[in-house]
């Protein structure tokens, strides 16, 4: 993939991702680090990662993507510089073309709040990451997005594109066939266990492989978040 194609793919992915985002409630008009953490979760983790160390989906998946380790970069900036970067993005000469300008996307409250949150990350990283984790209690769009990517590379062969158990391997695996995930109502804790341990480890079908050795617990959490969205 050349540089032009990579940039085009990134722009398309960012547009699709932003279309999925929920917005901060209209009554939240006073800037706060809590709002800022929510904005970061919704708008920034795709590139910068949930730990702000550049472990987002795009830099991990796309070859040639620039370093997005935010913890390194914000230490070199003051508050005004950070606000300018968030607002204007790639229109600034010193900023990567991959950084979208968020000034037109965020409300004043969201903009001020995410800058406050980034300053908290800079001044007290542990506290900032703890706050970010606290707003991640429900599945984020980023988690579902990541889970879909994992599902399409690991699970679709058996369970099918829409989870109905009609993947290509369903013509071979018959006793029992791959499960129709759209019918599942099992709790997420059980789904995490069966993805981790496999069917045999949970006294279910031995055809279901264990993924615990190939996926991290975070990745398993992502794919379970996505699987839940397939339910009828």
Short mmCIF file of C-alpha atoms in Angstrom, two decimals:
data_model
loop_
_atom_site.label_atom_id
_atom_site.label_comp_id
_atom_site.label_asym_id
_atom_site.label_seq_id
_atom_site.Cartn_x
_atom_site.Cartn_y
_atom_site.Cartn_z
CA UNK A 1 0.00 0.00 0.00
CA UNK A 2 1.52 3.34 -1.06
CA UNK A 3 1.37 6.52 1.02
CA UNK A 4 -1.54 7.98 -0.94
CA UNK A 5 -3.64 4.82 -0.62
CA UNK A 6 -2.80 4.56 3.08
CA UNK A 7 -3.94 8.12 3.74
CA UNK A 8 -7.14 7.53 1.77
CA UNK A 9 -7.86 4.35 3.77
CA UNK A 10 -7.23 6.15 7.04
CA UNK A 11 -9.56 9.01 6.10
CA UNK A 12 -12.32 6.55 5.15
CA UNK A 13 -11.91 4.60 8.40
CA UNK A 14 -11.95 7.79 10.47
CA UNK A 15 -15.12 8.99 8.75
CA UNK A 16 -16.83 5.65 9.33
CA UNK A 17 -15.70 5.62 12.93
CA UNK A 18 -16.86 9.17 13.62
CA UNK A 19 -20.25 8.36 12.14
CA UNK A 20 -20.73 5.76 14.89
CA UNK A 21 -19.92 8.10 17.74
CA UNK A 22 -22.39 9.21 20.36
CA UNK A 23 -22.13 12.80 21.54
CA UNK A 24 -21.82 14.23 25.03
CA UNK A 25 -25.21 15.12 26.49
CA UNK A 26 -26.42 18.63 25.71
CA UNK A 27 -26.77 19.53 29.40
CA UNK A 28 -23.06 18.89 30.03
CA UNK A 29 -21.93 22.46 29.41
CA UNK A 30 -19.19 22.87 32.03
CA UNK A 31 -15.83 21.48 30.91
CA UNK A 32 -14.45 18.64 33.01
CA UNK A 33 -11.85 15.90 32.79
CA UNK A 34 -14.73 13.37 33.03
CA UNK A 35 -16.24 14.70 29.81
CA UNK A 36 -12.75 14.90 28.33
CA UNK A 37 -12.12 11.23 29.06
CA UNK A 38 -15.38 10.34 27.28
CA UNK A 39 -14.40 12.45 24.29
CA UNK A 40 -10.98 10.80 24.21
CA UNK A 41 -12.59 7.36 24.36
CA UNK A 42 -14.93 8.25 21.49
CA UNK A 43 -12.60 10.23 19.26
CA UNK A 44 -8.97 9.43 20.00
CA UNK A 45 -8.45 5.77 20.92
CA UNK A 46 -8.64 4.62 17.30
CA UNK A 47 -5.19 6.14 16.74
CA UNK A 48 -3.72 6.84 20.18
CA UNK A 49 -4.99 3.72 22.00
CA UNK A 50 -6.80 3.16 25.29
CA UNK A 51 -3.52 3.57 27.17
CA UNK A 52 -2.45 6.61 25.07
CA UNK A 53 0.72 4.76 24.06
CA UNK A 54 -0.02 4.60 20.34
CA UNK A 55 -1.61 1.15 20.49
CA UNK A 56 -4.75 2.13 18.59
CA UNK A 57 -6.24 -0.01 15.83
CA UNK A 58 -4.95 2.07 12.91
CA UNK A 59 -1.25 2.22 13.84
CA UNK A 60 -1.33 -1.46 14.81
CA UNK A 61 -2.95 -2.55 11.54
CA UNK A 62 -1.58 -0.18 8.91
CA UNK A 63 2.04 -0.37 7.83
CA UNK A 64 3.81 2.97 7.73
CA UNK A 65 1.44 4.68 10.16
CA UNK A 66 3.24 7.40 12.18
CA UNK A 67 4.04 7.05 15.87
CA UNK A 68 0.93 8.00 17.88
CA UNK A 69 2.32 7.57 21.40
CA UNK A 70 0.50 10.45 23.05
CA UNK A 71 2.26 10.16 26.40
CA UNK A 72 5.53 11.00 24.68
CA UNK A 73 4.14 13.86 22.65
CA UNK A 74 2.13 15.77 25.25
CA UNK A 75 5.12 15.96 27.58
CA UNK A 76 6.76 18.24 25.02
CA UNK A 77 3.76 20.60 24.73
CA UNK A 78 2.11 23.24 26.90
CA UNK A 79 -1.65 23.59 27.28
CA UNK A 80 -2.06 26.17 24.50
CA UNK A 81 -0.08 24.05 22.07
CA UNK A 82 -2.16 20.98 22.89
CA UNK A 83 -5.37 22.94 22.35
CA UNK A 84 -4.12 24.24 18.99
CA UNK A 85 -3.23 20.72 17.85
CA UNK A 86 -6.60 19.28 18.87
CA UNK A 87 -8.40 22.19 17.20
CA UNK A 88 -6.43 22.53 13.96
CA UNK A 89 -4.76 19.12 13.52
CA UNK A 90 -2.88 18.57 10.27
CA UNK A 91 -3.45 22.15 9.13
CA UNK A 92 -0.52 23.03 11.41
CA UNK A 93 2.82 22.67 9.63
CA UNK A 94 4.44 20.55 12.33
CA UNK A 95 1.59 18.06 12.72
CA UNK A 96 1.14 14.75 10.87
CA UNK A 97 -1.32 14.62 7.99
CA UNK A 98 -3.09 11.81 9.83
CA UNK A 99 -4.24 14.09 12.68
CA UNK A 100 -7.74 15.37 11.89
CA UNK A 101 -8.72 18.91 13.00
CA UNK A 102 -11.34 18.45 15.72
CA UNK A 103 -12.33 22.11 16.09
CA UNK A 104 -15.26 21.69 13.73
CA UNK A 105 -16.28 18.33 15.21
CA UNK A 106 -16.33 19.18 18.93
CA UNK A 107 -18.42 21.60 20.92
CA UNK A 108 -16.63 24.21 23.02
CA UNK A 109 -17.29 22.12 26.13
CA UNK A 110 -15.90 18.96 24.51
CA UNK A 111 -12.84 20.77 23.20
CA UNK A 112 -11.99 22.36 26.53
CA UNK A 113 -12.69 19.10 28.35
CA UNK A 114 -10.47 16.91 26.17
CA UNK A 115 -7.64 19.42 26.55
CA UNK A 116 -8.14 19.31 30.34
CA UNK A 117 -8.04 15.52 30.18
CA UNK A 118 -4.85 15.53 28.11
CA UNK A 119 -3.25 17.87 30.62
CA UNK A 120 -4.26 15.44 33.38
CA UNK A 121 -2.60 12.61 31.42
CA UNK A 122 0.52 14.73 31.17
CA UNK A 123 0.66 15.77 34.83
CA UNK A 124 -0.67 12.59 36.49
CA UNK A 125 -0.69 9.75 33.97
CA UNK A 126 -1.94 7.08 36.40
CA UNK A 127 -4.90 9.23 37.45
CA UNK A 128 -5.72 10.03 33.83
CA UNK A 129 -5.66 6.38 32.77
CA UNK A 130 -7.75 5.43 35.80
CA UNK A 131 -10.34 8.02 34.80
CA UNK A 132 -10.32 6.72 31.24
CA UNK A 133 -10.90 3.18 32.49
CA UNK A 134 -13.84 4.36 34.58
CA UNK A 135 -15.69 5.68 31.52
CA UNK A 136 -15.03 2.42 29.67
CA UNK A 137 -17.54 0.49 31.78
CA UNK A 138 -19.88 -0.02 28.80
CA UNK A 139 -18.63 -1.26 25.43
CA UNK A 140 -17.27 1.63 23.42
CA UNK A 141 -17.57 2.02 19.68
CA UNK A 142 -13.82 1.46 19.56
CA UNK A 143 -14.11 -1.89 21.38
CA UNK A 144 -16.88 -3.07 19.06
CA UNK A 145 -14.91 -1.84 16.04
CA UNK A 146 -11.84 -3.77 17.21
CA UNK A 147 -13.94 -6.83 17.98
CA UNK A 148 -15.42 -6.84 14.50
CA UNK A 149 -11.93 -6.81 13.02
CA UNK A 150 -10.92 -9.81 15.16
CA UNK A 151 -14.18 -11.62 14.41
CA UNK A 152 -13.72 -11.21 10.66
CA UNK A 153 -10.23 -12.72 10.81
CA UNK A 154 -10.78 -15.46 13.42
CA UNK A 155 -14.45 -16.39 13.65
CA UNK A 156 -16.19 -15.72 10.35
CA UNK A 157 -14.92 -18.96 8.75
CA UNK A 158 -17.21 -21.00 11.02
CA UNK A 159 -19.83 -18.60 12.37
CA UNK A 160 -20.37 -16.60 9.17
CA UNK A 161 -20.34 -12.90 8.38
CA UNK A 162 -23.50 -12.17 10.37
CA UNK A 163 -22.97 -14.82 13.06
CA UNK A 164 -25.64 -17.23 11.85
CA UNK A 165 -23.34 -20.25 11.84
CA UNK A 166 -23.17 -20.33 8.05
CA UNK A 167 -19.47 -19.77 7.44
CA UNK A 168 -17.57 -21.80 4.84
CA UNK A 169 -16.54 -24.41 7.43
CA UNK A 170 -20.20 -25.08 8.28
CA UNK A 171 -20.31 -27.31 5.18
CA UNK A 172 -17.70 -29.53 6.82
CA UNK A 173 -18.43 -29.24 10.53
CA UNK A 174 -21.71 -31.04 11.16
CA UNK A 175 -21.61 -32.67 14.60
CA UNK A 176 -22.50 -30.20 15.93
CA UNK A 177 -22.46 -27.37 13.36
CA UNK A 178 -21.10 -23.92 14.26
CA UNK A 179 -23.46 -22.15 16.64
CA UNK A 180 -25.83 -19.44 15.44
CA UNK A 181 -24.53 -16.54 17.53
CA UNK A 182 -27.57 -14.39 16.78
CA UNK A 183 -29.59 -16.71 19.03
CA UNK A 184 -27.19 -16.62 21.97
CA UNK A 185 -28.34 -15.04 25.23
CA UNK A 186 -25.43 -16.23 27.36
CA UNK A 187 -23.82 -13.63 29.65
CA UNK A 188 -20.62 -11.95 28.51
CA UNK A 189 -18.60 -13.66 31.26
CA UNK A 190 -19.51 -17.05 29.78
CA UNK A 191 -18.68 -15.89 26.25
CA UNK A 192 -15.27 -14.72 27.43
CA UNK A 193 -14.67 -18.13 29.02
CA UNK A 194 -15.66 -20.13 25.95
CA UNK A 195 -13.64 -17.94 23.57
CA UNK A 196 -10.65 -18.28 25.92
CA UNK A 197 -10.94 -22.00 26.73
CA UNK A 198 -12.69 -23.30 23.63
CA UNK A 199 -15.74 -25.55 23.43
CA UNK A 200 -14.10 -28.63 24.95
CA UNK A 201 -12.84 -26.60 27.89
CA UNK A 202 -16.42 -25.59 28.62
CA UNK A 203 -17.88 -29.08 27.97
CA UNK A 204 -19.34 -27.92 24.67
CA UNK A 205 -18.41 -28.73 21.08
CA UNK A 206 -14.79 -29.75 20.62
CA UNK A 207 -14.92 -28.07 17.20
CA UNK A 208 -14.72 -24.66 18.89
CA UNK A 209 -10.98 -23.87 19.31
CA UNK A 210 -9.54 -22.13 22.39
CA UNK A 211 -8.27 -18.65 21.59
CA UNK A 212 -6.67 -17.86 24.92
CA UNK A 213 -3.17 -18.59 23.63
CA UNK A 214 -3.57 -16.48 20.49
CA UNK A 215 -5.57 -13.49 21.69
CA UNK A 216 -4.99 -11.23 24.66
CA UNK A 217 -7.74 -10.84 27.26
CA UNK A 218 -8.34 -7.33 25.92
CA UNK A 219 -8.81 -8.69 22.39
CA UNK A 220 -11.16 -11.40 23.67
CA UNK A 221 -13.16 -8.70 25.44
CA UNK A 222 -13.40 -6.76 22.18
CA UNK A 223 -14.61 -9.72 20.15
CA UNK A 224 -17.21 -10.60 22.80
CA UNK A 225 -18.47 -7.00 22.73
CA UNK A 226 -18.91 -7.38 18.97
CA UNK A 227 -20.55 -10.81 19.21
CA UNK A 228 -23.21 -9.38 21.52
CA UNK A 229 -24.16 -6.85 18.82
CA UNK A 230 -24.99 -9.74 16.46
CA UNK A 231 -27.88 -10.93 18.61
CA UNK A 232 -31.39 -10.65 17.19
#
